[in-house]
Amino acid sequence: QEIIDLVNELGKDISAEREAHLKEIFEKICAVNDMSRAFVSGKISVTEALDHCRNIYHAPNFKFRTRVFGYALSGACFAFMVGGSVQDFLVSFAHVTKVAESVKYILETLGFSAHAVELGMIAAYLHDIGNLVNRAEHSQSGAVMAFRILDRMDMPAADIATIVAAIGNHDEGTGVPVNAIAAALILADKSDVRRSRVRNPEKKTFDIHDRVNYSVEKSLLKINREHSLIKLKLSVDTHYGSVMDYFEIF
């Protein structure tokens, strides 16, 4: 249901201008689906699959925001390439979409420009692509990957620097809120804690991340009227994890 709701929200944002390109968009979706089937069935190699992806990417008529959304979708698709399941894909895609929505809420509420909001959402959609390389230091590897993507799309250097700095600093281990976009991304990423993020079906083997996410029945990020306080309200089932477990990892 969560994925359906997200898709419905996306549909509301499609402008009249973008509708003129729906045919090209659907053709590319079909091309990606065909490539995925061929790869999963063993008909093409990883190298051939990447070549297909490049050809699809270079085909014309993708709008900028559509491309960024596509990268978020592609990043989630990498879950399949490293042996993940459909659930892994859905969880990954739902996470980056939720983070993007929270970044938008934070920056809009605090009065940032529409351009800053867009940069923040791009950073949110791309912030976890470094997991393709490794979970360890994924923020830094993801920043390098995002730089190459955005540079090839001819994004202005200042905007690239803002996005890459945010992605490279979003992880709690080494991250620093170097700019407003980075601060919003850190808050949005770490506040996305919910039971549906847990992929491990065996409660007995939960690690601390599983316990924290599974224990949270409800979470809400809220900024007060004076714009002086950002609250994260959590409803926690302490049977699975404590509030202190949350602070231990975040």
XYZ file of C-alpha atoms in Angstrom:
250
model
C 0.000 0.000 0.000
C 2.871 2.329 0.761
C 4.301 1.878 -2.750
C 0.861 2.447 -4.300
C 0.485 5.677 -2.319
C 3.919 6.856 -3.454
C 3.119 6.138 -7.095
C -0.185 7.966 -6.765
C 1.596 11.002 -5.339
C 4.065 10.888 -8.216
C 1.205 10.812 -10.685
C -0.233 14.012 -9.218
C 3.036 15.812 -9.974
C 3.106 15.070 -13.702
C 2.757 18.350 -15.565
C 1.110 18.957 -18.940
C 4.524 19.457 -20.494
C 5.749 16.112 -19.246
C 2.647 14.329 -20.490
C 3.742 15.100 -24.032
C 6.684 12.755 -23.462
C 4.785 9.853 -21.911
C 5.164 7.731 -25.019
C 8.965 8.013 -24.867
C 8.930 7.369 -21.114
C 6.820 4.232 -21.453
C 9.054 2.995 -24.261
C 12.077 3.350 -22.002
C 10.312 1.584 -19.153
C 9.540 -1.297 -21.517
C 13.164 -1.347 -22.668
C 14.403 -1.545 -19.062
C 11.906 -4.322 -18.307
C 13.060 -6.297 -21.353
C 16.688 -5.866 -20.346
C 15.930 -6.959 -16.762
C 14.154 -10.117 -17.935
C 17.016 -10.986 -20.270
C 19.575 -10.470 -17.499
C 17.695 -12.474 -14.860
C 17.149 -15.343 -17.301
C 20.840 -15.443 -18.159
C 20.431 -14.437 -21.794
C 22.769 -11.444 -21.425
C 25.821 -10.788 -19.273
C 26.348 -7.975 -16.782
C 28.463 -6.148 -19.374
C 25.728 -6.468 -21.991
C 23.122 -5.313 -19.461
C 25.192 -2.205 -18.730
C 25.506 -1.514 -22.460
C 21.705 -1.741 -22.768
C 21.334 0.672 -19.844
C 23.679 3.167 -21.487
C 21.749 3.007 -24.752
C 18.467 3.575 -22.933
C 19.977 6.423 -20.950
C 21.247 8.249 -24.041
C 17.904 8.045 -25.835
C 16.356 11.549 -26.012
C 13.365 13.247 -24.413
C 13.786 12.513 -20.710
C 13.062 15.578 -18.585
C 15.564 16.448 -15.845
C 13.371 15.485 -12.894
C 12.300 12.319 -14.679
C 15.953 11.344 -15.070
C 16.652 11.929 -11.378
C 13.593 9.879 -10.450
C 14.870 7.194 -12.810
C 18.222 7.122 -11.034
C 16.433 6.609 -7.733
C 14.534 3.736 -9.315
C 17.728 2.322 -10.815
C 19.491 2.560 -7.470
C 16.767 0.447 -5.922
C 17.033 -1.996 -8.840
C 20.653 -2.697 -7.901
C 19.214 -4.703 -4.997
C 18.392 -7.384 -7.583
C 21.912 -7.368 -9.039
C 23.458 -8.145 -5.635
C 21.051 -10.983 -4.935
C 18.238 -9.053 -3.283
C 14.527 -9.778 -3.491
C 11.509 -7.809 -4.641
C 11.050 -6.787 -1.012
C 14.615 -5.410 -0.960
C 13.797 -3.325 -4.038
C 10.554 -1.987 -2.565
C 12.160 -1.134 0.764
C 15.050 0.707 -0.953
C 12.773 2.669 -3.254
C 10.314 3.511 -0.481
C 13.177 4.756 1.699
C 14.680 7.229 -0.779
C 11.213 8.483 -1.695
C 10.303 9.002 1.967
C 13.589 10.816 2.560
C 12.966 13.072 -0.446
C 9.508 13.966 0.891
C 10.952 14.803 4.315
C 13.735 16.928 2.815
C 11.097 18.832 0.835
C 9.040 19.385 3.996
C 12.035 20.629 6.007
C 13.368 23.049 3.405
C 9.970 24.405 2.338
C 8.847 24.914 5.940
C 12.035 26.809 6.756
C 11.581 29.111 3.766
C 14.250 27.885 1.375
C 13.890 28.591 -2.347
C 12.251 26.204 -4.794
C 15.686 25.629 -6.338
C 17.176 24.624 -2.987
C 14.245 22.267 -2.404
C 14.855 20.618 -5.770
C 18.562 20.163 -5.029
C 17.656 18.631 -1.690
C 15.250 16.164 -3.287
C 17.837 15.164 -5.893
C 20.340 14.505 -3.106
C 17.714 12.470 -1.257
C 16.837 10.307 -4.247
C 20.518 9.585 -4.919
C 21.900 9.464 -1.385
C 22.140 5.668 -1.060
C 23.429 4.707 -4.530
C 26.840 4.057 -2.952
C 25.388 0.858 -1.477
C 26.049 -0.644 -4.915
C 29.755 -0.531 -4.020
C 29.528 -1.416 -0.333
C 27.484 -0.463 2.706
C 30.716 0.649 4.382
C 31.545 4.238 3.403
C 28.609 4.248 0.994
C 28.111 7.972 1.458
C 31.542 8.776 0.001
C 31.319 6.305 -2.884
C 27.770 7.496 -3.554
C 28.968 11.108 -3.715
C 31.516 10.174 -6.382
C 28.885 8.282 -8.378
C 26.424 11.178 -8.094
C 29.090 13.635 -9.264
C 29.640 11.677 -12.457
C 25.908 11.352 -13.109
C 25.122 15.027 -12.573
C 28.218 16.251 -14.398
C 27.217 14.241 -17.474
C 23.801 15.880 -17.270
C 25.512 19.303 -17.463
C 24.261 20.467 -14.085
C 25.902 23.738 -12.902
C 29.047 23.150 -10.871
C 27.722 24.954 -7.791
C 24.621 22.755 -7.708
C 26.703 19.599 -8.148
C 28.946 20.657 -5.273
C 25.937 21.216 -3.010
C 24.375 17.828 -3.803
C 27.622 15.839 -3.662
C 28.597 17.428 -0.337
C 25.190 16.490 1.111
C 25.407 12.885 -0.100
C 28.995 12.505 1.117
C 28.051 13.726 4.598
C 24.737 11.985 5.265
C 26.130 8.962 7.130
C 26.108 9.170 10.933
C 29.647 7.793 11.230
C 31.511 10.527 9.353
C 28.882 13.037 8.261
C 28.884 16.756 9.023
C 26.038 19.155 8.064
C 28.243 21.199 5.731
C 25.290 23.045 4.181
C 21.522 23.366 4.584
C 20.873 20.594 2.061
C 23.167 18.243 3.971
C 21.476 19.097 7.265
C 18.026 18.428 5.826
C 19.206 15.154 4.280
C 20.726 13.948 7.552
C 17.534 14.706 9.476
C 15.301 13.128 6.817
C 17.431 9.998 6.473
C 17.784 9.313 10.188
C 14.123 10.039 10.908
C 12.923 7.389 8.441
C 12.540 4.685 11.038
C 9.596 2.287 10.684
C 8.706 -1.383 10.894
C 8.257 -1.799 7.131
C 11.982 -1.143 6.573
C 12.916 -4.473 8.193
C 13.658 -7.196 5.627
C 14.772 -9.931 7.998
C 11.791 -12.257 8.689
C 13.514 -13.951 11.651
C 13.060 -11.862 14.792
C 15.561 -14.019 16.698
C 18.355 -12.898 14.368
C 17.549 -9.157 14.408
C 20.566 -6.861 14.672
C 20.232 -3.471 16.370
C 19.057 -1.756 13.166
C 16.337 -4.387 12.740
C 15.276 -4.041 16.372
C 15.085 -0.260 16.232
C 13.094 -0.141 13.011
C 10.783 -3.009 13.974
C 10.035 -1.482 17.365
C 8.813 1.823 15.894
C 5.075 1.696 15.301
C 4.771 5.350 14.278
C 7.151 8.219 13.536
C 6.549 11.871 12.698
C 9.019 14.652 11.902
C 7.615 18.056 12.819
C 8.890 21.663 12.834
C 7.306 24.112 15.274
C 5.647 27.402 14.235
C 8.588 29.499 15.378
C 10.940 27.398 13.236
C 13.194 26.995 16.250
C 12.698 23.298 16.947
C 12.555 20.114 14.881
C 10.913 17.194 16.681
C 10.895 13.501 15.886
C 7.959 11.838 17.596
C 8.288 8.062 17.952
C 5.858 5.433 19.218
C 8.084 2.548 20.291
C 7.139 -1.014 21.198
C 9.833 -1.684 23.804
C 9.286 -5.429 23.475
C 11.609 -5.352 20.454
C 13.888 -2.388 21.176
C 14.377 0.543 23.506
C 14.435 4.257 22.832
C 18.113 4.239 23.787
C 18.795 1.688 21.022
C 17.653 4.358 18.558
C 20.110 6.909 19.951
C 22.888 4.321 19.982
C 22.823 3.934 16.182
C 21.653 7.427 15.178
